[in-house]
mmCIF file with all atom_site columns, C-alpha atoms in Angstrom:
data_model
loop_
_atom_site.group_PDB
_atom_site.id
_atom_site.type_symbol
_atom_site.label_atom_id
_atom_site.label_alt_id
_atom_site.label_comp_id
_atom_site.label_asym_id
_atom_site.label_entity_id
_atom_site.label_seq_id
_atom_site.pdbx_PDB_ins_code
_atom_site.Cartn_x
_atom_site.Cartn_y
_atom_site.Cartn_z
_atom_site.occupancy
_atom_site.B_iso_or_equiv
_atom_site.pdbx_formal_charge
_atom_site.auth_seq_id
_atom_site.auth_comp_id
_atom_site.auth_asym_id
_atom_site.auth_atom_id
_atom_site.pdbx_PDB_model_num
ATOM 1   C CA . GLY A 1 1   ? -16.161 -1.925  0.247   1.00 94.00 ? 1   GLY A CA 1
ATOM 2   C CA . ALA A 1 2   ? -13.177 -2.915  2.355   1.00 96.00 ? 2   ALA A CA 1
ATOM 3   C CA . GLY A 1 3   ? -12.657 0.511   3.924   1.00 96.00 ? 3   GLY A CA 1
ATOM 4   C CA . VAL A 1 4   ? -16.276 0.701   5.045   1.00 97.00 ? 4   VAL A CA 1
ATOM 5   C CA . ALA A 1 5   ? -16.126 -2.860  6.401   1.00 97.00 ? 5   ALA A CA 1
ATOM 6   C CA . ALA A 1 6   ? -12.996 -2.068  8.417   1.00 97.00 ? 6   ALA A CA 1
ATOM 7   C CA . LEU A 1 7   ? -14.502 1.102   9.862   1.00 96.00 ? 7   LEU A CA 1
ATOM 8   C CA . VAL A 1 8   ? -17.826 -0.565  10.692  1.00 96.00 ? 8   VAL A CA 1
ATOM 9   C CA . ALA A 1 9   ? -15.998 -3.433  12.411  1.00 95.00 ? 9   ALA A CA 1
ATOM 10  C CA . ALA A 1 10  ? -14.077 -0.899  14.509  1.00 94.00 ? 10  ALA A CA 1
ATOM 11  C CA . LEU A 1 11  ? -17.274 0.964   15.438  1.00 93.00 ? 11  LEU A CA 1
ATOM 12  C CA . TRP A 1 12  ? -19.133 -2.208  16.327  1.00 93.00 ? 12  TRP A CA 1
ATOM 13  C CA . ARG A 1 13  ? -16.276 -3.378  18.551  1.00 89.00 ? 13  ARG A CA 1
ATOM 14  C CA . ASP A 1 14  ? -15.901 0.009   20.247  1.00 86.00 ? 14  ASP A CA 1
ATOM 15  C CA . GLU A 1 15  ? -19.630 0.204   20.945  1.00 85.00 ? 15  GLU A CA 1
ATOM 16  C CA . ALA A 1 16  ? -19.848 -3.480  21.964  1.00 84.00 ? 16  ALA A CA 1
ATOM 17  C CA . ARG A 1 17  ? -22.723 -3.632  19.498  1.00 86.00 ? 17  ARG A CA 1
ATOM 18  C CA . PHE A 1 18  ? -22.964 -7.427  19.689  1.00 89.00 ? 18  PHE A CA 1
ATOM 19  C CA . PRO A 1 19  ? -22.153 -8.551  23.242  1.00 89.00 ? 19  PRO A CA 1
ATOM 20  C CA . GLY A 1 20  ? -20.484 -11.942 23.345  1.00 89.00 ? 20  GLY A CA 1
ATOM 21  C CA . VAL A 1 21  ? -19.722 -11.898 19.611  1.00 90.00 ? 21  VAL A CA 1
ATOM 22  C CA . ALA A 1 22  ? -16.152 -11.506 18.361  1.00 90.00 ? 22  ALA A CA 1
ATOM 23  C CA . VAL A 1 23  ? -16.403 -8.996  15.515  1.00 93.00 ? 23  VAL A CA 1
ATOM 24  C CA . GLU A 1 24  ? -13.516 -9.497  13.120  1.00 95.00 ? 24  GLU A CA 1
ATOM 25  C CA . CYS A 1 25  ? -12.815 -8.144  9.671   1.00 97.00 ? 25  CYS A CA 1
ATOM 26  C CA . VAL A 1 26  ? -10.727 -9.357  6.759   1.00 97.00 ? 26  VAL A CA 1
ATOM 27  C CA . ALA A 1 27  ? -10.478 -6.526  4.265   1.00 97.00 ? 27  ALA A CA 1
ATOM 28  C CA . PHE A 1 28  ? -9.187  -7.101  0.747   1.00 97.00 ? 28  PHE A CA 1
ATOM 29  C CA . ALA A 1 29  ? -7.515  -4.043  -0.808  1.00 97.00 ? 29  ALA A CA 1
ATOM 30  C CA . CYS A 1 30  ? -8.538  -1.780  2.068   1.00 97.00 ? 30  CYS A CA 1
ATOM 31  C CA . PRO A 1 31  ? -7.943  1.858   1.176   1.00 97.00 ? 31  PRO A CA 1
ATOM 32  C CA . GLN A 1 32  ? -6.124  4.249   3.469   1.00 96.00 ? 32  GLN A CA 1
ATOM 33  C CA . VAL A 1 33  ? -8.833  5.138   6.001   1.00 96.00 ? 33  VAL A CA 1
ATOM 34  C CA . LEU A 1 34  ? -7.110  5.729   9.381   1.00 96.00 ? 34  LEU A CA 1
ATOM 35  C CA . ASP A 1 35  ? -4.060  7.509   10.741  1.00 95.00 ? 35  ASP A CA 1
ATOM 36  C CA . ALA A 1 36  ? -1.100  5.365   11.798  1.00 95.00 ? 36  ALA A CA 1
ATOM 37  C CA . GLU A 1 37  ? -2.099  5.008   15.439  1.00 96.00 ? 37  GLU A CA 1
ATOM 38  C CA . LEU A 1 38  ? -5.745  4.167   14.811  1.00 95.00 ? 38  LEU A CA 1
ATOM 39  C CA . ALA A 1 39  ? -4.855  1.776   11.987  1.00 96.00 ? 39  ALA A CA 1
ATOM 40  C CA . MET A 1 40  ? -2.509  -0.165  14.288  1.00 96.00 ? 40  MET A CA 1
ATOM 41  C CA . ALA A 1 41  ? -5.107  -0.164  17.088  1.00 95.00 ? 41  ALA A CA 1
ATOM 42  C CA . GLN A 1 42  ? -7.376  -2.243  14.832  1.00 96.00 ? 42  GLN A CA 1
ATOM 43  C CA . SER A 1 43  ? -4.758  -5.012  14.480  1.00 95.00 ? 43  SER A CA 1
ATOM 44  C CA . ASN A 1 44  ? -6.395  -7.270  17.047  1.00 93.00 ? 44  ASN A CA 1
ATOM 45  C CA . HIS A 1 45  ? -9.549  -7.662  14.951  1.00 95.00 ? 45  HIS A CA 1
ATOM 46  C CA . THR A 1 46  ? -8.878  -6.439  11.391  1.00 97.00 ? 46  THR A CA 1
ATOM 47  C CA . THR A 1 47  ? -6.567  -7.864  8.765   1.00 97.00 ? 47  THR A CA 1
ATOM 48  C CA . SER A 1 48  ? -6.058  -5.965  5.517   1.00 97.00 ? 48  SER A CA 1
ATOM 49  C CA . VAL A 1 49  ? -4.827  -8.070  2.609   1.00 97.00 ? 49  VAL A CA 1
ATOM 50  C CA . VAL A 1 50  ? -2.760  -6.431  -0.157  1.00 97.00 ? 50  VAL A CA 1
ATOM 51  C CA . VAL A 1 51  ? -1.833  -8.189  -3.413  1.00 96.00 ? 51  VAL A CA 1
ATOM 52  C CA . GLY A 1 52  ? 1.318   -7.102  -5.213  1.00 93.00 ? 52  GLY A CA 1
ATOM 53  C CA . ASP A 1 53  ? 1.558   -3.417  -6.059  1.00 94.00 ? 53  ASP A CA 1
ATOM 54  C CA . ASP A 1 54  ? -2.202  -2.779  -5.734  1.00 96.00 ? 54  ASP A CA 1
ATOM 55  C CA . LEU A 1 55  ? -2.608  0.983   -5.848  1.00 96.00 ? 55  LEU A CA 1
ATOM 56  C CA . VAL A 1 56  ? -5.776  1.220   -3.710  1.00 97.00 ? 56  VAL A CA 1
ATOM 57  C CA . PRO A 1 57  ? -4.180  0.401   -0.310  1.00 97.00 ? 57  PRO A CA 1
ATOM 58  C CA . ARG A 1 58  ? -1.479  2.956   -1.174  1.00 96.00 ? 58  ARG A CA 1
ATOM 59  C CA . PHE A 1 59  ? -3.737  5.699   -2.534  1.00 94.00 ? 59  PHE A CA 1
ATOM 60  C CA . SER A 1 60  ? -4.677  8.761   -0.500  1.00 94.00 ? 60  SER A CA 1
ATOM 61  C CA . PHE A 1 61  ? -4.591  12.517  -0.780  1.00 95.00 ? 61  PHE A CA 1
ATOM 62  C CA . ALA A 1 62  ? -1.086  12.493  0.727   1.00 96.00 ? 62  ALA A CA 1
ATOM 63  C CA . THR A 1 63  ? 0.298   9.910   -1.712  1.00 95.00 ? 63  THR A CA 1
ATOM 64  C CA . THR A 1 64  ? -1.320  11.819  -4.587  1.00 95.00 ? 64  THR A CA 1
ATOM 65  C CA . GLU A 1 65  ? 0.490   14.970  -3.451  1.00 96.00 ? 65  GLU A CA 1
ATOM 66  C CA . ASP A 1 66  ? 3.709   12.962  -3.254  1.00 96.00 ? 66  ASP A CA 1
ATOM 67  C CA . LEU A 1 67  ? 3.200   11.736  -6.830  1.00 95.00 ? 67  LEU A CA 1
ATOM 68  C CA . ARG A 1 68  ? 2.668   15.325  -7.982  1.00 96.00 ? 68  ARG A CA 1
ATOM 69  C CA . ASN A 1 69  ? 5.889   16.319  -6.194  1.00 97.00 ? 69  ASN A CA 1
ATOM 70  C CA . VAL A 1 70  ? 7.799   13.538  -7.954  1.00 97.00 ? 70  VAL A CA 1
ATOM 71  C CA . ALA A 1 71  ? 6.462   14.675  -11.335 1.00 97.00 ? 71  ALA A CA 1
ATOM 72  C CA . LEU A 1 72  ? 7.592   18.244  -10.628 1.00 97.00 ? 72  LEU A CA 1
ATOM 73  C CA . ILE A 1 73  ? 11.043  17.074  -9.538  1.00 97.00 ? 73  ILE A CA 1
ATOM 74  C CA . LEU A 1 74  ? 11.475  14.831  -12.588 1.00 97.00 ? 74  LEU A CA 1
ATOM 75  C CA . SER A 1 75  ? 10.461  17.650  -14.907 1.00 97.00 ? 75  SER A CA 1
ATOM 76  C CA . ASP A 1 76  ? 12.999  20.113  -13.423 1.00 97.00 ? 76  ASP A CA 1
ATOM 77  C CA . PRO A 1 77  ? 15.474  18.440  -11.051 1.00 97.00 ? 77  PRO A CA 1
ATOM 78  C CA . ALA A 1 78  ? 17.739  21.517  -10.895 1.00 97.00 ? 78  ALA A CA 1
ATOM 79  C CA . ALA A 1 79  ? 14.931  23.567  -9.323  1.00 97.00 ? 79  ALA A CA 1
ATOM 80  C CA . HIS A 1 80  ? 14.968  21.052  -6.469  1.00 97.00 ? 80  HIS A CA 1
ATOM 81  C CA . GLY A 1 81  ? 18.745  20.940  -6.031  1.00 96.00 ? 81  GLY A CA 1
ATOM 82  C CA . LEU A 1 82  ? 19.292  17.763  -8.052  1.00 97.00 ? 82  LEU A CA 1
ATOM 83  C CA . SER A 1 83  ? 21.419  17.099  -11.126 1.00 96.00 ? 83  SER A CA 1
ATOM 84  C CA . GLY A 1 84  ? 20.087  16.439  -14.605 1.00 95.00 ? 84  GLY A CA 1
ATOM 85  C CA . SER A 1 85  ? 20.633  12.725  -13.992 1.00 95.00 ? 85  SER A CA 1
ATOM 86  C CA . HIS A 1 86  ? 17.394  12.889  -11.991 1.00 97.00 ? 86  HIS A CA 1
ATOM 87  C CA . SER A 1 87  ? 15.248  14.021  -14.930 1.00 97.00 ? 87  SER A CA 1
ATOM 88  C CA . ALA A 1 88  ? 12.535  11.783  -16.298 1.00 97.00 ? 88  ALA A CA 1
ATOM 89  C CA . ALA A 1 89  ? 14.463  11.259  -19.540 1.00 97.00 ? 89  ALA A CA 1
ATOM 90  C CA . ALA A 1 90  ? 17.685  10.378  -17.717 1.00 97.00 ? 90  ALA A CA 1
ATOM 91  C CA . LEU A 1 91  ? 15.897  7.929   -15.420 1.00 97.00 ? 91  LEU A CA 1
ATOM 92  C CA . LEU A 1 92  ? 14.143  6.266   -18.358 1.00 96.00 ? 92  LEU A CA 1
ATOM 93  C CA . ALA A 1 93  ? 17.569  5.796   -19.947 1.00 97.00 ? 93  ALA A CA 1
ATOM 94  C CA . THR A 1 94  ? 18.894  4.399   -16.662 1.00 97.00 ? 94  THR A CA 1
ATOM 95  C CA . ASP A 1 95  ? 16.008  1.932   -16.620 1.00 95.00 ? 95  ASP A CA 1
ATOM 96  C CA . ALA A 1 96  ? 16.583  0.974   -20.272 1.00 96.00 ? 96  ALA A CA 1
ATOM 97  C CA . ARG A 1 97  ? 20.202  0.120   -19.388 1.00 97.00 ? 97  ARG A CA 1
ATOM 98  C CA . GLY A 1 98  ? 18.948  -2.100  -16.575 1.00 96.00 ? 98  GLY A CA 1
ATOM 99  C CA . ASP A 1 99  ? 20.884  -0.053  -14.021 1.00 97.00 ? 99  ASP A CA 1
ATOM 100 C CA . ALA A 1 100 ? 19.001  -0.997  -10.842 1.00 96.00 ? 100 ALA A CA 1
ATOM 101 C CA . GLU A 1 101 ? 21.697  0.566   -8.663  1.00 97.00 ? 101 GLU A CA 1
ATOM 102 C CA . GLY A 1 102 ? 21.353  3.894   -10.486 1.00 96.00 ? 102 GLY A CA 1
ATOM 103 C CA . LEU A 1 103 ? 17.564  3.804   -10.098 1.00 96.00 ? 103 LEU A CA 1
ATOM 104 C CA . ALA A 1 104 ? 17.901  3.003   -6.399  1.00 96.00 ? 104 ALA A CA 1
ATOM 105 C CA . ALA A 1 105 ? 20.270  5.937   -5.923  1.00 97.00 ? 105 ALA A CA 1
ATOM 106 C CA . ALA A 1 106 ? 17.870  8.285   -7.722  1.00 97.00 ? 106 ALA A CA 1
ATOM 107 C CA . TYR A 1 107 ? 14.983  7.017   -5.613  1.00 96.00 ? 107 TYR A CA 1
ATOM 108 C CA . ALA A 1 108 ? 16.992  7.616   -2.442  1.00 96.00 ? 108 ALA A CA 1
ATOM 109 C CA . ALA A 1 109 ? 17.685  11.206  -3.542  1.00 97.00 ? 109 ALA A CA 1
ATOM 110 C CA . ILE A 1 110 ? 14.151  12.034  -4.727  1.00 97.00 ? 110 ILE A CA 1
ATOM 111 C CA . ARG A 1 111 ? 12.006  10.363  -2.031  1.00 96.00 ? 111 ARG A CA 1
ATOM 112 C CA . PRO A 1 112 ? 12.962  12.696  0.847   1.00 96.00 ? 112 PRO A CA 1
ATOM 113 C CA . LEU A 1 113 ? 12.146  15.703  -1.343  1.00 96.00 ? 113 LEU A CA 1
ATOM 114 C CA . ALA A 1 114 ? 8.869   14.366  -2.717  1.00 96.00 ? 114 ALA A CA 1
ATOM 115 C CA . CYS A 1 115 ? 7.230   12.208  -0.073  1.00 93.00 ? 115 CYS A CA 1
ATOM 116 C CA . ILE A 1 116 ? 6.549   14.955  2.432   1.00 93.00 ? 116 ILE A CA 1
ATOM 117 C CA . ALA A 1 117 ? 2.780   15.440  2.285   1.00 93.00 ? 117 ALA A CA 1
ATOM 118 C CA . PRO A 1 118 ? 1.131   15.627  5.713   1.00 94.00 ? 118 PRO A CA 1
ATOM 119 C CA . GLY A 1 119 ? -1.956  13.709  6.761   1.00 93.00 ? 119 GLY A CA 1
ATOM 120 C CA . ARG A 1 120 ? -0.744  10.185  6.113   1.00 95.00 ? 120 ARG A CA 1
ATOM 121 C CA . LEU A 1 121 ? -3.427  7.502   6.289   1.00 96.00 ? 121 LEU A CA 1
ATOM 122 C CA . PHE A 1 122 ? -3.150  3.706   6.243   1.00 97.00 ? 122 PHE A CA 1
ATOM 123 C CA . PRO A 1 123 ? -5.287  0.627   5.693   1.00 97.00 ? 123 PRO A CA 1
ATOM 124 C CA . SER A 1 124 ? -6.907  -0.611  8.894   1.00 97.00 ? 124 SER A CA 1
ATOM 125 C CA . GLY A 1 125 ? -5.345  -3.278  11.098  1.00 97.00 ? 125 GLY A CA 1
ATOM 126 C CA . ARG A 1 126 ? -2.726  -5.908  10.489  1.00 97.00 ? 126 ARG A CA 1
ATOM 127 C CA . LEU A 1 127 ? -1.355  -5.802  6.937   1.00 97.00 ? 127 LEU A CA 1
ATOM 128 C CA . VAL A 1 128 ? -0.671  -8.989  4.991   1.00 97.00 ? 128 VAL A CA 1
ATOM 129 C CA . GLY A 1 129 ? 0.978   -9.011  1.569   1.00 96.00 ? 129 GLY A CA 1
ATOM 130 C CA . LEU A 1 130 ? 0.168   -11.720 -0.962  1.00 96.00 ? 130 LEU A CA 1
ATOM 131 C CA . SER A 1 131 ? 1.857   -12.381 -4.289  1.00 91.00 ? 131 SER A CA 1
ATOM 132 C CA . ASP A 1 132 ? 0.669   -13.951 -7.482  1.00 81.00 ? 132 ASP A CA 1
ATOM 133 C CA . PRO A 1 133 ? 0.642   -17.766 -7.494  1.00 77.00 ? 133 PRO A CA 1
ATOM 134 C CA . GLY A 1 134 ? 4.203   -19.072 -7.532  1.00 78.00 ? 134 GLY A CA 1
ATOM 135 C CA . GLY A 1 135 ? 5.528   -15.850 -5.980  1.00 82.00 ? 135 GLY A CA 1
ATOM 136 C CA . PRO A 1 136 ? 6.940   -15.293 -2.525  1.00 85.00 ? 136 PRO A CA 1
ATOM 137 C CA . ALA A 1 137 ? 5.091   -16.584 0.537   1.00 89.00 ? 137 ALA A CA 1
ATOM 138 C CA . PRO A 1 138 ? 2.594   -14.348 2.345   1.00 94.00 ? 138 PRO A CA 1
ATOM 139 C CA . ARG A 1 139 ? 4.311   -11.781 4.508   1.00 95.00 ? 139 ARG A CA 1
ATOM 140 C CA . ALA A 1 140 ? 3.463   -9.288  7.185   1.00 96.00 ? 140 ALA A CA 1
ATOM 141 C CA . LEU A 1 141 ? 3.650   -5.742  5.870   1.00 97.00 ? 141 LEU A CA 1
ATOM 142 C CA . ALA A 1 142 ? 4.570   -2.622  7.778   1.00 96.00 ? 142 ALA A CA 1
ATOM 143 C CA . GLN A 1 143 ? 2.746   0.663   7.319   1.00 96.00 ? 143 GLN A CA 1
ATOM 144 C CA . GLY A 1 144 ? 5.815   1.903   5.441   1.00 93.00 ? 144 GLY A CA 1
ATOM 145 C CA . ASP A 1 145 ? 5.136   -0.737  2.781   1.00 95.00 ? 145 ASP A CA 1
ATOM 146 C CA . VAL A 1 146 ? 1.916   1.047   1.806   1.00 96.00 ? 146 VAL A CA 1
ATOM 147 C CA . ASP A 1 147 ? 3.094   4.601   2.470   1.00 94.00 ? 147 ASP A CA 1
ATOM 148 C CA . GLU A 1 148 ? 3.676   5.477   -1.180  1.00 93.00 ? 148 GLU A CA 1
ATOM 149 C CA . LEU A 1 149 ? 2.273   4.632   -4.581  1.00 92.00 ? 149 LEU A CA 1
ATOM 150 C CA . ARG A 1 150 ? 4.300   2.052   -6.441  1.00 89.00 ? 150 ARG A CA 1
ATOM 151 C CA . ILE A 1 151 ? 4.317   2.881   -10.107 1.00 89.00 ? 151 ILE A CA 1
ATOM 152 C CA . SER A 1 152 ? 4.400   -0.461  -11.874 1.00 90.00 ? 152 SER A CA 1
ATOM 153 C CA . ALA A 1 153 ? 2.928   -2.184  -14.899 1.00 91.00 ? 153 ALA A CA 1
ATOM 154 C CA . ASP A 1 154 ? 0.409   -4.015  -12.712 1.00 91.00 ? 154 ASP A CA 1
ATOM 155 C CA . MET A 1 155 ? -0.487  -1.410  -10.088 1.00 94.00 ? 155 MET A CA 1
ATOM 156 C CA . ALA A 1 156 ? -4.074  -1.239  -11.413 1.00 95.00 ? 156 ALA A CA 1
ATOM 157 C CA . SER A 1 157 ? -4.490  -4.871  -12.460 1.00 95.00 ? 157 SER A CA 1
ATOM 158 C CA . SER A 1 158 ? -3.299  -6.000  -9.006  1.00 94.00 ? 158 SER A CA 1
ATOM 159 C CA . HIS A 1 159 ? -6.517  -4.494  -7.657  1.00 96.00 ? 159 HIS A CA 1
ATOM 160 C CA . MET A 1 160 ? -8.775  -6.725  -9.763  1.00 95.00 ? 160 MET A CA 1
ATOM 161 C CA . PRO A 1 161 ? -10.854 -9.283  -7.822  1.00 95.00 ? 161 PRO A CA 1
ATOM 162 C CA . ARG A 1 162 ? -9.463  -12.200 -9.846  1.00 95.00 ? 162 ARG A CA 1
ATOM 163 C CA . ARG A 1 163 ? -5.900  -11.351 -8.761  1.00 95.00 ? 163 ARG A CA 1
ATOM 164 C CA . TYR A 1 164 ? -6.994  -11.423 -5.116  1.00 95.00 ? 164 TYR A CA 1
ATOM 165 C CA . LEU A 1 165 ? -8.899  -14.674 -5.629  1.00 95.00 ? 165 LEU A CA 1
ATOM 166 C CA . LEU A 1 166 ? -5.918  -16.391 -7.288  1.00 93.00 ? 166 LEU A CA 1
ATOM 167 C CA . ALA A 1 167 ? -3.521  -15.141 -4.598  1.00 94.00 ? 167 ALA A CA 1
ATOM 168 C CA . VAL A 1 168 ? -5.770  -16.373 -1.766  1.00 93.00 ? 168 VAL A CA 1
ATOM 169 C CA . GLN A 1 169 ? -6.312  -19.727 -3.498  1.00 92.00 ? 169 GLN A CA 1
ATOM 170 C CA . ALA A 1 170 ? -2.552  -20.153 -3.913  1.00 91.00 ? 170 ALA A CA 1
ATOM 171 C CA . VAL A 1 171 ? -1.973  -19.460 -0.207  1.00 90.00 ? 171 VAL A CA 1
ATOM 172 C CA . ALA A 1 172 ? -4.725  -21.917 0.759   1.00 88.00 ? 172 ALA A CA 1
ATOM 173 C CA . HIS A 1 173 ? -3.300  -24.572 -1.574  1.00 85.00 ? 173 HIS A CA 1
ATOM 174 C CA . GLU A 1 174 ? 0.271   -24.088 -0.329  1.00 79.00 ? 174 GLU A CA 1
ATOM 175 C CA . GLY A 1 175 ? -0.677  -23.828 3.343   1.00 70.00 ? 175 GLY A CA 1
ATOM 176 C CA . GLY A 1 176 ? 0.984   -20.383 3.482   1.00 58.00 ? 176 GLY A CA 1
ATOM 177 C CA . ALA A 1 177 ? -1.479  -18.823 5.914   1.00 54.00 ? 177 ALA A CA 1
ATOM 178 C CA . ALA A 1 178 ? -0.071  -20.926 8.747   1.00 51.00 ? 178 ALA A CA 1
ATOM 179 C CA . ARG A 1 179 ? 3.326   -19.227 8.283   1.00 50.00 ? 179 ARG A CA 1
ATOM 180 C CA . LEU A 1 180 ? 2.031   -15.755 9.172   1.00 51.00 ? 180 LEU A CA 1
#
């Protein structure tokens, strides 16, 4: 779908397939298909739209390896030089207490150990983040915003076409696109 469209748009532009025609692409939930440099080079003609915590624009072999690394660290933090407060059970308890600061500190300690897989890829072009209706305004995203999987209750449901449709309709209704 979106990944193929973004790549075809790039090929058509590079080959000047349609002289005099401005080939542009708007990709919804574009998967990670290009390295950082090539993804940014498509910014003048491709826009990739991401809704919420959609897992597809964040999913690649590298982010899957990172997720595996996190699971290994959470199962045995001591083997990775971390205290028992970084175990899965301890972090679930931290979450149950509503200790956002404690979770942020654990994230800061674990991320540099886990998110090290080579071969990072990114969605093509300019990245735009949309929220559910009533949420924050559309915003420009950086590649770092889609550089890791976000484990959340709606990471899969954010990928559903209806979520994208509602988010785009809300932006159109609120005139939010003009703010980007």
